[in-house]
PDB file of C-alpha atoms and ligand atoms in Angstrom:
ATOM      1  CA  MET A   7       0.000   0.000   0.000  1.00 62.00           C
ATOM      2  CA  GLU A   8       1.233   3.469  -0.840  1.00 93.00           C
ATOM      3  CA  ILE A   9       0.202   6.902   0.340  1.00 96.00           C
ATOM      4  CA  LEU A  10      -2.194   8.448  -2.186  1.00 97.00           C
ATOM      5  CA  PRO A  11      -0.316  10.549  -4.785  1.00 96.00           C
ATOM      6  CA  GLU A  12      -2.807  13.387  -4.205  1.00 97.00           C
ATOM      7  CA  ILE A  13      -1.734  13.508  -0.564  1.00 98.00           C
ATOM      8  CA  LEU A  14       1.953  13.239  -1.388  1.00 97.00           C
ATOM      9  CA  GLY A  15       1.803  15.881  -4.137  1.00 96.00           C
ATOM     10  CA  ARG A  16      -0.507  18.465  -2.548  1.00 98.00           C
ATOM     11  CA  LYS A  17       0.895  21.810  -1.509  1.00 98.00           C
ATOM     12  CA  SER A  18      -0.673  25.202  -1.083  1.00 98.00           C
ATOM     13  CA  ILE A  19      -0.766  27.169  -4.333  1.00 98.00           C
ATOM     14  CA  ARG A  20      -0.856  30.949  -4.254  1.00 98.00           C
ATOM     15  CA  LYS A  21      -0.460  31.742  -7.957  1.00 98.00           C
ATOM     16  CA  PHE A  22      -3.131  30.602 -10.375  1.00 98.00           C
ATOM     17  CA  LYS A  23      -3.712  30.652 -14.111  1.00 98.00           C
ATOM     18  CA  SER A  24      -6.804  32.646 -15.032  1.00 96.00           C
ATOM     19  CA  THR A  25      -8.285  29.735 -17.058  1.00 97.00           C
ATOM     20  CA  PRO A  26     -11.808  29.028 -15.770  1.00 97.00           C
ATOM     21  CA  ILE A  27     -12.348  25.595 -14.255  1.00 98.00           C
ATOM     22  CA  LYS A  28     -14.469  23.204 -16.331  1.00 98.00           C
ATOM     23  CA  LYS A  29     -17.943  22.717 -14.886  1.00 98.00           C
ATOM     24  CA  GLU A  30     -17.523  18.901 -14.663  1.00 98.00           C
ATOM     25  CA  ILE A  31     -14.312  19.316 -12.665  1.00 98.00           C
ATOM     26  CA  LEU A  32     -15.864  21.776 -10.244  1.00 98.00           C
ATOM     27  CA  ASN A  33     -18.901  19.515  -9.858  1.00 98.00           C
ATOM     28  CA  ARG A  34     -16.679  16.538  -8.994  1.00 98.00           C
ATOM     29  CA  ILE A  35     -14.761  18.611  -6.445  1.00 98.00           C
ATOM     30  CA  VAL A  36     -17.965  19.682  -4.716  1.00 98.00           C
ATOM     31  CA  ASP A  37     -19.361  16.155  -4.957  1.00 98.00           C
ATOM     32  CA  ALA A  38     -16.236  14.816  -3.244  1.00 98.00           C
ATOM     33  CA  GLY A  39     -16.788  17.291  -0.393  1.00 98.00           C
ATOM     34  CA  VAL A  40     -20.401  16.399   0.254  1.00 98.00           C
ATOM     35  CA  ARG A  41     -19.409  12.729   0.520  1.00 98.00           C
ATOM     36  CA  ALA A  42     -17.353  13.545   3.606  1.00 98.00           C
ATOM     37  CA  PRO A  43     -18.430  12.142   6.958  1.00 98.00           C
ATOM     38  CA  SER A  44     -20.006  14.498   9.473  1.00 98.00           C
ATOM     39  CA  ALA A  45     -21.033  14.136  13.105  1.00 98.00           C
ATOM     40  CA  LYS A  46     -24.276  12.098  13.252  1.00 98.00           C
ATOM     41  CA  ASN A  47     -24.331  12.537   9.466  1.00 98.00           C
ATOM     42  CA  ARG A  48     -26.055  15.892  10.051  1.00 98.00           C
ATOM     43  CA  GLN A  49     -24.312  17.522   7.067  1.00 98.00           C
ATOM     44  CA  GLU A  50     -24.888  20.982   8.490  1.00 98.00           C
ATOM     45  CA  TRP A  51     -23.048  22.714   5.711  1.00 98.00           C
ATOM     46  CA  ARG A  52     -23.472  24.947   2.705  1.00 98.00           C
ATOM     47  CA  PHE A  53     -20.766  25.456   0.140  1.00 98.00           C
ATOM     48  CA  ILE A  54     -20.901  28.640  -1.926  1.00 98.00           C
ATOM     49  CA  VAL A  55     -19.011  28.274  -5.206  1.00 98.00           C
ATOM     50  CA  ILE A  56     -17.843  31.631  -6.493  1.00 98.00           C
ATOM     51  CA  GLN A  57     -16.503  32.146 -10.017  1.00 98.00           C
ATOM     52  CA  LYS A  58     -17.717  35.627 -11.051  1.00 98.00           C
ATOM     53  CA  GLU A  59     -14.759  37.956 -11.273  1.00 98.00           C
ATOM     54  CA  ASP A  60     -16.412  40.899  -9.525  1.00 98.00           C
ATOM     55  CA  LEU A  61     -17.345  38.709  -6.564  1.00 98.00           C
ATOM     56  CA  ARG A  62     -13.836  37.228  -6.402  1.00 98.00           C
ATOM     57  CA  LYS A  63     -12.407  40.740  -6.279  1.00 98.00           C
ATOM     58  CA  LYS A  64     -14.747  41.585  -3.414  1.00 98.00           C
ATOM     59  CA  ILE A  65     -13.578  38.450  -1.603  1.00 98.00           C
ATOM     60  CA  GLN A  66     -10.012  39.590  -2.204  1.00 98.00           C
ATOM     61  CA  ASP A  67     -10.887  42.906  -0.534  1.00 98.00           C
ATOM     62  CA  ALA A  68     -12.408  41.025   2.406  1.00 98.00           C
ATOM     63  CA  ALA A  69      -9.193  38.984   2.563  1.00 98.00           C
ATOM     64  CA  PHE A  70      -7.234  42.160   3.286  1.00 98.00           C
ATOM     65  CA  GLY A  71      -6.355  42.663  -0.389  1.00 98.00           C
ATOM     66  CA  GLN A  72      -4.284  39.486  -0.812  1.00 97.00           C
ATOM     67  CA  GLU A  73      -3.998  39.301  -4.601  1.00 97.00           C
ATOM     68  CA  TYR A  74      -3.819  35.545  -4.991  1.00 98.00           C
ATOM     69  CA  VAL A  75      -7.226  35.231  -3.374  1.00 98.00           C
ATOM     70  CA  GLY A  76      -8.965  37.108  -6.199  1.00 97.00           C
ATOM     71  CA  GLN A  77      -6.726  35.481  -8.797  1.00 98.00           C
ATOM     72  CA  ALA A  78      -8.069  31.963  -8.172  1.00 98.00           C
ATOM     73  CA  PRO A  79     -10.717  31.203 -10.824  1.00 98.00           C
ATOM     74  CA  ALA A  80     -12.898  29.485  -8.242  1.00 98.00           C
ATOM     75  CA  ILE A  81     -13.383  30.003  -4.537  1.00 98.00           C
ATOM     76  CA  ILE A  82     -15.500  27.761  -2.340  1.00 98.00           C
ATOM     77  CA  ALA A  83     -16.765  29.287   0.885  1.00 98.00           C
ATOM     78  CA  ALA A  84     -17.420  26.623   3.519  1.00 98.00           C
ATOM     79  CA  CYS A  85     -20.328  27.758   5.680  1.00 98.00           C
ATOM     80  CA  THR A  86     -22.180  26.068   8.499  1.00 97.00           C
ATOM     81  CA  THR A  87     -25.966  25.788   8.786  1.00 97.00           C
ATOM     82  CA  ASN A  88     -25.800  25.074  12.526  1.00 96.00           C
ATOM     83  CA  ILE A  89     -23.464  26.609  15.055  1.00 97.00           C
ATOM     84  CA  ASP A  90     -24.731  24.901  18.214  1.00 97.00           C
ATOM     85  CA  TYR A  91     -24.464  21.165  17.726  1.00 98.00           C
ATOM     86  CA  ARG A  92     -21.932  19.594  20.022  1.00 98.00           C
ATOM     87  CA  MET A  93     -20.598  16.101  19.619  1.00 98.00           C
ATOM     88  CA  PRO A  94     -20.700  13.608  22.515  1.00 98.00           C
ATOM     89  CA  ASN A  95     -17.191  14.795  23.471  1.00 98.00           C
ATOM     90  CA  GLY A  96     -18.625  18.268  24.107  1.00 98.00           C
ATOM     91  CA  GLN A  97     -16.896  19.887  21.156  1.00 98.00           C
ATOM     92  CA  LEU A  98     -18.613  21.837  18.389  1.00 98.00           C
ATOM     93  CA  SER A  99     -19.099  19.730  15.284  1.00 98.00           C
ATOM     94  CA  TYR A 100     -19.113  22.390  12.581  1.00 98.00           C
ATOM     95  CA  PRO A 101     -15.387  23.207  12.417  1.00 98.00           C
ATOM     96  CA  VAL A 102     -14.617  19.486  12.338  1.00 98.00           C
ATOM     97  CA  ASP A 103     -17.274  18.612   9.741  1.00 98.00           C
ATOM     98  CA  LEU A 104     -16.342  21.472   7.445  1.00 98.00           C
ATOM     99  CA  SER A 105     -12.634  20.792   7.675  1.00 98.00           C
ATOM    100  CA  ILE A 106     -13.078  17.178   6.659  1.00 98.00           C
ATOM    101  CA  ALA A 107     -15.308  18.188   3.724  1.00 98.00           C
ATOM    102  CA  MET A 108     -12.740  20.770   2.627  1.00 98.00           C
ATOM    103  CA  SER A 109      -9.997  18.138   2.763  1.00 98.00           C
ATOM    104  CA  PHE A 110     -12.020  15.868   0.488  1.00 98.00           C
ATOM    105  CA  MET A 111     -12.514  18.743  -1.972  1.00 98.00           C
ATOM    106  CA  MET A 112      -8.847  19.667  -1.818  1.00 98.00           C
ATOM    107  CA  LEU A 113      -7.685  16.160  -2.637  1.00 98.00           C
ATOM    108  CA  GLN A 114     -10.205  15.781  -5.461  1.00 98.00           C
ATOM    109  CA  ALA A 115      -8.991  19.122  -6.846  1.00 98.00           C
ATOM    110  CA  VAL A 116      -5.392  17.877  -6.786  1.00 98.00           C
ATOM    111  CA  HIS A 117      -6.559  14.690  -8.520  1.00 98.00           C
ATOM    112  CA  GLU A 118      -8.048  16.929 -11.242  1.00 98.00           C
ATOM    113  CA  GLY A 119      -4.687  18.698 -11.713  1.00 98.00           C
ATOM    114  CA  MET A 120      -5.764  21.798  -9.796  1.00 98.00           C
ATOM    115  CA  GLY A 121      -3.939  23.736  -7.112  1.00 98.00           C
ATOM    116  CA  THR A 122      -5.644  24.768  -3.885  1.00 98.00           C
ATOM    117  CA  CYS A 123      -5.130  26.923  -0.833  1.00 98.00           C
ATOM    118  CA  CYS A 124      -7.195  27.100   2.358  1.00 98.00           C
ATOM    119  CA  ILE A 125      -7.793  30.668   3.449  1.00 98.00           C
ATOM    120  CA  THR A 126      -8.874  31.817   6.883  1.00 98.00           C
ATOM    121  CA  THR A 127      -7.317  35.272   6.715  1.00 98.00           C
ATOM    122  CA  PHE A 128     -10.492  37.199   5.925  1.00 98.00           C
ATOM    123  CA  ASP A 129     -13.028  39.445   7.545  1.00 98.00           C
ATOM    124  CA  GLU A 130     -15.869  37.016   8.145  1.00 98.00           C
ATOM    125  CA  GLN A 131     -18.459  39.767   8.528  1.00 98.00           C
ATOM    126  CA  GLU A 132     -17.602  41.202   5.115  1.00 98.00           C
ATOM    127  CA  ILE A 133     -17.879  37.798   3.456  1.00 98.00           C
ATOM    128  CA  LYS A 134     -21.184  37.171   5.214  1.00 98.00           C
ATOM    129  CA  GLU A 135     -22.609  40.450   3.958  1.00 98.00           C
ATOM    130  CA  LEU A 136     -21.377  39.780   0.430  1.00 98.00           C
ATOM    131  CA  PHE A 137     -23.233  36.471   0.214  1.00 98.00           C
ATOM    132  CA  THR A 138     -26.109  37.288   2.575  1.00 97.00           C
ATOM    133  CA  VAL A 139     -25.111  34.494   4.935  1.00 97.00           C
ATOM    134  CA  PRO A 140     -27.691  34.354   7.770  1.00 96.00           C
ATOM    135  CA  PHE A 141     -26.690  36.401  10.820  1.00 94.00           C
ATOM    136  CA  SER A 142     -25.979  33.510  13.185  1.00 94.00           C
ATOM    137  CA  MET A 143     -24.140  31.303  10.683  1.00 97.00           C
ATOM    138  CA  ARG A 144     -20.397  31.149  10.163  1.00 98.00           C
ATOM    139  CA  VAL A 145     -18.083  31.167   7.167  1.00 98.00           C
ATOM    140  CA  VAL A 146     -15.316  28.898   8.391  1.00 98.00           C
ATOM    141  CA  MET A 147     -12.923  28.732   5.498  1.00 98.00           C
ATOM    142  CA  LEU A 148     -12.376  29.653   1.851  1.00 98.00           C
ATOM    143  CA  LEU A 149     -10.842  27.196  -0.576  1.00 98.00           C
ATOM    144  CA  LEU A 150      -9.033  28.692  -3.562  1.00 98.00           C
ATOM    145  CA  ILE A 151      -8.974  26.430  -6.602  1.00 98.00           C
ATOM    146  CA  GLY A 152      -7.338  26.859  -9.984  1.00 98.00           C
ATOM    147  CA  ALA A 153      -4.716  25.587 -12.380  1.00 98.00           C
ATOM    148  CA  PRO A 154      -1.391  26.235 -10.643  1.00 98.00           C
ATOM    149  CA  ASP A 155       0.905  28.877 -12.077  1.00 98.00           C
ATOM    150  CA  GLU A 156       3.761  28.101  -9.699  1.00 98.00           C
ATOM    151  CA  ASP A 157       5.518  25.017  -8.398  1.00 98.00           C
ATOM    152  CA  PRO A 158       6.616  25.844  -4.860  1.00 98.00           C
ATOM    153  CA  GLU A 159       8.734  23.575  -2.694  1.00 98.00           C
ATOM    154  CA  GLN A 160       6.687  21.427  -0.380  1.00 97.00           C
ATOM    155  CA  SER A 161       6.729  22.694   3.171  1.00 98.00           C
ATOM    156  CA  ALA A 162       8.353  20.575   5.852  1.00 98.00           C
ATOM    157  CA  ARG A 163       6.502  18.475   8.355  1.00 98.00           C
ATOM    158  CA  LYS A 164       7.525  17.450  11.829  1.00 98.00           C
ATOM    159  CA  PRO A 165       9.006  13.959  11.778  1.00 98.00           C
ATOM    160  CA  VAL A 166       6.390  11.261  12.292  1.00 97.00           C
ATOM    161  CA  LYS A 167       8.271  10.038  15.356  1.00 97.00           C
ATOM    162  CA  ARG A 168       7.710  13.396  17.071  1.00 97.00           C
ATOM    163  CA  VAL A 169       3.979  13.521  16.531  1.00 98.00           C
ATOM    164  CA  VAL A 170       2.826   9.928  16.667  1.00 98.00           C
ATOM    165  CA  SER A 171       2.946   7.561  19.599  1.00 97.00           C
ATOM    166  CA  PHE A 172       1.524   4.133  20.095  1.00 97.00           C
ATOM    167  CA  ASP A 173      -0.439   3.061  23.139  1.00 97.00           C
ATOM    168  CA  HIS A 174       0.564   6.126  25.192  1.00 96.00           C
ATOM    169  CA  TRP A 175       0.690   9.988  24.852  1.00 95.00           C
TER     170      TRP A 175
HETATM  171  C1  FMN B 208      -6.976  26.026   8.714  1.00 60.61           C
HETATM  172  C2  FMN B 208      -6.015  26.591   7.723  1.00 60.61           C
HETATM  173  C3  FMN B 208      -5.978  27.956   7.498  1.00 60.61           C
HETATM  174  C4  FMN B 208      -5.117  28.506   6.549  1.00 60.61           C
HETATM  175  N1  FMN B 208      -5.179  29.843   6.269  1.00 60.61           N
HETATM  176  C5  FMN B 208      -4.392  30.352   5.310  1.00 60.61           C
HETATM  177  C6  FMN B 208      -4.492  31.710   4.937  1.00 60.61           C
HETATM  178  O1  FMN B 208      -5.285  32.469   5.470  1.00 60.61           O
HETATM  179  N2  FMN B 208      -3.669  32.173   3.963  1.00 60.61           N
HETATM  180  C7  FMN B 208      -2.785  31.360   3.327  1.00 60.61           C
HETATM  181  O2  FMN B 208      -2.074  31.831   2.434  1.00 60.61           O
HETATM  182  N3  FMN B 208      -2.659  30.060   3.654  1.00 60.61           N
HETATM  183  C8  FMN B 208      -3.445  29.537   4.615  1.00 60.61           C
HETATM  184  N4  FMN B 208      -3.358  28.202   4.927  1.00 60.61           N
HETATM  185  C9  FMN B 208      -2.369  27.344   4.253  1.00 60.61           C
HETATM  186  C10 FMN B 208      -1.249  26.975   5.211  1.00 60.61           C
HETATM  187  O3  FMN B 208      -0.401  28.082   5.400  1.00 60.61           O
HETATM  188  C11 FMN B 208      -0.482  25.778   4.610  1.00 60.61           C
HETATM  189  O4  FMN B 208      -1.368  24.696   4.484  1.00 60.61           O
HETATM  190  C12 FMN B 208       0.702  25.369   5.481  1.00 60.61           C
HETATM  191  O5  FMN B 208       1.674  26.385   5.521  1.00 60.61           O
HETATM  192  C13 FMN B 208       1.352  24.083   4.974  1.00 60.61           C
HETATM  193  O6  FMN B 208       1.757  24.248   3.646  1.00 60.61           O
HETATM  194  P1  FMN B 208       1.219  23.293   2.490  1.00 60.61           P
HETATM  195  O7  FMN B 208      -0.269  23.451   2.415  1.00 60.61           O
HETATM  196  O8  FMN B 208       1.895  23.786   1.233  1.00 60.61           O
HETATM  197  O9  FMN B 208       1.596  21.897   2.823  1.00 60.61           O
HETATM  198  C14 FMN B 208      -4.221  27.661   5.850  1.00 60.61           C
HETATM  199  C15 FMN B 208      -4.264  26.275   6.086  1.00 60.61           C
HETATM  200  C16 FMN B 208      -5.154  25.748   6.992  1.00 60.61           C
HETATM  201  C17 FMN B 208      -5.208  24.261   7.185  1.00 60.61           C
END
């Protein structure tokens, strides 16, 4: 058994070609995300797919002007439709559920030859107003997707031995 090539090859991309993403590709990416597991299978999520240039520029403004944000031909905003549900361990489910769904989308995007970057550096209130997200709901993360226009070095990870233990902390 080998580690999936999409996992081995993925890295955050912050320079994208302007080529729009084919509809079938974007549909498969979103489809991969909604197949993710969620606590009690509640699927308390809504994914807003943004491709219109004027909206992407407004997202860029809400992301403190970071140019690569508006440059990505597609942006998926991961939003929750419930902010209260706690899992049996007492923790909120929405950040966990949405993160897993985003991971599925990210890996499908890599499989499709796309580059991705998770973005949390944004003014949530501005994004909420832009897309009329209900007052009490949250926009947890943005996923930039597009054909990569750079090939950065992969970033280092802590050695497995330092972060994994067996049968004790
Ligand atoms: C929860 C989360 C939030 C992130 N927020 C941002 C962000 O706001 N801007 C950005 O450029 N990258 C962001 N990243 C990307 C990380 O910086 C990147 O994943 C990390 O440095 C490891 O690099 P790699 O993705 O190339 O392996 C975020 C990643 C995660 C998982």
